[in-house]
Amino acid sequence: MDESTESSEPLWLTDSQQAAWRSVVAIVTRLPAALDTQLQRDSGLTHFEYFVLSGLSENPDRRIQLRDLATYANASLSRLSHVVTKLEKAGWVRRESIAGGRGSFAVLTDAGMDKVIDAAPGHVATVQALLFEGLNEDQVTHLSELSSVMLTQLDRGIADGTGRA
């Protein structure tokens, strides 16, 4: 077979890759929906909104530059800005200009901190029940290691243009 014929052959997943892929797809579709359901029911937040609020709560002075928050939240600046506007209207976040610079900070208000504190126990219990209760410490370590390798591969592929228009 010459090189041009080989390159035109589709690359298929092996049986073990296919099984792993189906598990990953099930997790990435079912887990976010379950987290959203619990948070919306108990706290009136989407998982993304909670992730943004909790991320702010973990930063010094409960503030972070919007572009850095977008990176942390794995979101476009546009999507993050839309959510921050919604959180501002609820009184949980405020924006502050950067003195002498471009962009702005998102700052978690006291009411926003209260919201995170109120929502956290139910969210953590849900994460424990849905993900960690069935795993021992070695499995948690392996999950962390695998996730890190997978994220590195994902970031590399995205940076190279895979999966983008």
CSV table of C-alpha atoms in Angstrom, one decimal:
chain,number,residue,atom,x,y,z
A,1,MET,CA,0.0,0.0,0.0
A,2,ASP,CA,1.4,3.4,-0.9
A,3,GLU,CA,1.4,6.4,1.5
A,4,SER,CA,-1.5,8.2,-0.1
A,5,THR,CA,-3.7,5.1,0.3
A,6,GLU,CA,-2.7,4.7,3.9
A,7,SER,CA,-3.5,8.3,4.7
A,8,SER,CA,-7.0,8.1,3.2
A,9,GLU,CA,-8.0,5.1,5.4
A,10,PRO,CA,-10.1,6.3,8.3
A,11,LEU,CA,-8.6,5.8,11.8
A,12,TRP,CA,-11.0,3.8,13.9
A,13,LEU,CA,-11.0,3.4,17.7
A,14,THR,CA,-9.9,0.1,19.1
A,15,ASP,CA,-12.4,-1.8,21.1
A,16,SER,CA,-10.8,-0.7,24.4
A,17,GLN,CA,-10.7,2.9,23.1
A,18,GLN,CA,-14.3,2.8,22.1
A,19,ALA,CA,-15.4,1.5,25.5
A,20,ALA,CA,-13.3,4.2,27.3
A,21,TRP,CA,-14.7,6.9,24.9
A,22,ARG,CA,-18.3,5.9,25.6
A,23,SER,CA,-17.6,6.1,29.4
A,24,VAL,CA,-16.1,9.5,29.0
A,25,VAL,CA,-19.0,10.8,26.9
A,26,ALA,CA,-21.5,9.5,29.5
A,27,ILE,CA,-19.6,11.3,32.2
A,28,VAL,CA,-19.3,14.6,30.4
A,29,THR,CA,-23.0,14.6,29.5
A,30,ARG,CA,-24.6,13.2,32.6
A,31,LEU,CA,-22.4,14.8,35.4
A,32,PRO,CA,-22.9,18.5,34.4
A,33,ALA,CA,-26.7,17.9,34.0
A,34,ALA,CA,-26.9,16.3,37.5
A,35,LEU,CA,-24.8,19.1,39.0
A,36,ASP,CA,-27.0,21.8,37.3
A,37,THR,CA,-30.2,20.1,38.5
A,38,GLN,CA,-29.0,20.0,42.2
A,39,LEU,CA,-27.7,23.5,42.2
A,40,GLN,CA,-30.7,25.0,40.4
A,41,ARG,CA,-33.1,23.2,42.7
A,42,ASP,CA,-31.3,24.0,46.0
A,43,SER,CA,-29.6,27.3,45.2
A,44,GLY,CA,-31.0,28.9,42.0
A,45,LEU,CA,-27.6,28.7,40.4
A,46,THR,CA,-26.3,26.9,37.3
A,47,HIS,CA,-23.1,24.8,37.8
A,48,PHE,CA,-21.2,27.4,35.8
A,49,GLU,CA,-22.5,30.3,37.9
A,50,TYR,CA,-21.5,28.4,41.1
A,51,PHE,CA,-18.1,27.6,39.6
A,52,VAL,CA,-17.5,31.3,38.9
A,53,LEU,CA,-18.6,32.3,42.3
A,54,SER,CA,-16.6,29.7,44.1
A,55,GLY,CA,-13.6,30.5,42.0
A,56,LEU,CA,-13.8,34.1,43.1
A,57,SER,CA,-14.2,33.1,46.7
A,58,GLU,CA,-10.9,31.2,46.6
A,59,ASN,CA,-8.9,34.2,45.3
A,60,PRO,CA,-7.1,36.8,47.4
A,61,ASP,CA,-9.5,39.7,48.2
A,62,ARG,CA,-12.2,37.6,46.4
A,63,ARG,CA,-11.2,39.3,43.1
A,64,ILE,CA,-9.8,38.3,39.8
A,65,GLN,CA,-9.3,39.9,36.4
A,66,LEU,CA,-12.1,38.9,34.1
A,67,ARG,CA,-9.7,37.4,31.4
A,68,ASP,CA,-8.1,35.2,34.1
A,69,LEU,CA,-11.5,34.2,35.5
A,70,ALA,CA,-12.5,33.2,31.9
A,71,THR,CA,-9.4,31.0,31.7
A,72,TYR,CA,-10.1,29.5,35.1
A,73,ALA,CA,-13.7,28.7,34.2
A,74,ASN,CA,-12.8,27.3,30.7
A,75,ALA,CA,-15.0,29.9,29.1
A,76,SER,CA,-14.8,32.5,26.4
A,77,LEU,CA,-14.6,36.1,27.7
A,78,SER,CA,-18.0,36.7,26.1
A,79,ARG,CA,-19.7,33.9,28.0
A,80,LEU,CA,-18.1,34.8,31.2
A,81,SER,CA,-19.0,38.5,30.8
A,82,HIS,CA,-22.7,37.5,30.2
A,83,VAL,CA,-22.7,35.4,33.4
A,84,VAL,CA,-20.9,38.1,35.5
A,85,THR,CA,-23.6,40.5,34.4
A,86,LYS,CA,-26.3,38.1,35.6
A,87,LEU,CA,-24.4,37.7,38.9
A,88,GLU,CA,-24.0,41.5,39.2
A,89,LYS,CA,-27.8,41.9,38.9
A,90,ALA,CA,-28.2,39.4,41.7
A,91,GLY,CA,-25.8,41.5,43.9
A,92,TRP,CA,-23.3,38.6,44.2
A,93,VAL,CA,-20.5,40.1,42.0
A,94,ARG,CA,-19.4,43.6,41.1
A,95,ARG,CA,-16.9,44.8,38.4
A,96,GLU,CA,-14.1,47.1,39.2
A,97,SER,CA,-12.0,48.9,36.6
A,98,ILE,CA,-8.2,48.3,36.5
A,99,ALA,CA,-6.5,51.5,37.4
A,100,GLY,CA,-4.4,52.6,34.4
A,101,GLY,CA,-5.1,49.4,32.5
A,102,ARG,CA,-7.6,47.6,30.2
A,103,GLY,CA,-10.2,45.2,31.4
A,104,SER,CA,-11.8,44.9,34.8
A,105,PHE,CA,-11.9,42.8,37.9
A,106,ALA,CA,-14.8,40.6,39.0
A,107,VAL,CA,-15.2,41.0,42.8
A,108,LEU,CA,-17.3,38.7,44.9
A,109,THR,CA,-19.5,40.7,47.2
A,110,ASP,CA,-20.4,39.7,50.8
A,111,ALA,CA,-23.8,38.6,49.5
A,112,GLY,CA,-22.0,36.5,46.9
A,113,MET,CA,-19.8,34.9,49.5
A,114,ASP,CA,-22.9,34.1,51.5
A,115,LYS,CA,-24.4,32.5,48.4
A,116,VAL,CA,-21.3,30.3,47.9
A,117,ILE,CA,-21.3,29.3,51.6
A,118,ASP,CA,-25.0,28.5,51.4
A,119,ALA,CA,-24.7,26.5,48.1
A,120,ALA,CA,-21.4,24.7,48.9
A,121,PRO,CA,-22.6,21.9,51.3
A,122,GLY,CA,-25.3,20.6,48.9
A,123,HIS,CA,-22.9,20.8,45.9
A,124,VAL,CA,-20.1,19.0,47.7
A,125,ALA,CA,-22.5,16.3,48.9
A,126,THR,CA,-23.7,15.8,45.3
A,127,VAL,CA,-20.1,15.6,44.0
A,128,GLN,CA,-19.3,13.1,46.7
A,129,ALA,CA,-22.4,11.0,45.9
A,130,LEU,CA,-22.1,11.1,42.1
A,131,LEU,CA,-18.3,10.7,41.8
A,132,PHE,CA,-16.2,10.0,44.8
A,133,GLU,CA,-18.2,7.6,47.1
A,134,GLY,CA,-17.5,4.7,44.8
A,135,LEU,CA,-13.7,5.3,44.6
A,136,ASN,CA,-10.9,4.5,47.0
A,137,GLU,CA,-8.0,6.9,47.5
A,138,ASP,CA,-5.8,5.1,44.9
A,139,GLN,CA,-8.6,5.4,42.4
A,140,VAL,CA,-9.0,9.1,43.2
A,141,THR,CA,-5.3,9.6,42.7
A,142,HIS,CA,-5.5,7.7,39.3
A,143,LEU,CA,-8.5,9.8,38.3
A,144,SER,CA,-6.6,13.0,39.1
A,145,GLU,CA,-3.6,11.8,37.1
A,146,LEU,CA,-5.7,10.6,34.1
A,147,SER,CA,-7.7,13.9,34.1
A,148,SER,CA,-4.5,15.9,34.1
A,149,VAL,CA,-3.0,13.9,31.2
A,150,MET,CA,-6.3,14.2,29.3
A,151,LEU,CA,-6.6,17.9,29.9
A,152,THR,CA,-3.0,18.4,28.6
A,153,GLN,CA,-3.8,16.4,25.5
A,154,LEU,CA,-7.1,18.3,25.0
A,155,ASP,CA,-5.4,21.7,25.4
A,156,ARG,CA,-2.6,20.7,23.0
A,157,GLY,CA,-5.2,19.5,20.4
A,158,ILE,CA,-7.2,22.7,20.7
A,159,ALA,CA,-4.1,24.9,20.5
A,160,ASP,CA,-3.2,22.9,17.3
A,161,GLY,CA,-6.7,23.6,15.8
A,162,THR,CA,-8.3,20.3,16.4
A,163,GLY,CA,-12.0,20.6,17.0
A,164,ARG,CA,-12.2,24.2,15.9
A,165,ALA,CA,-13.9,25.7,12.8
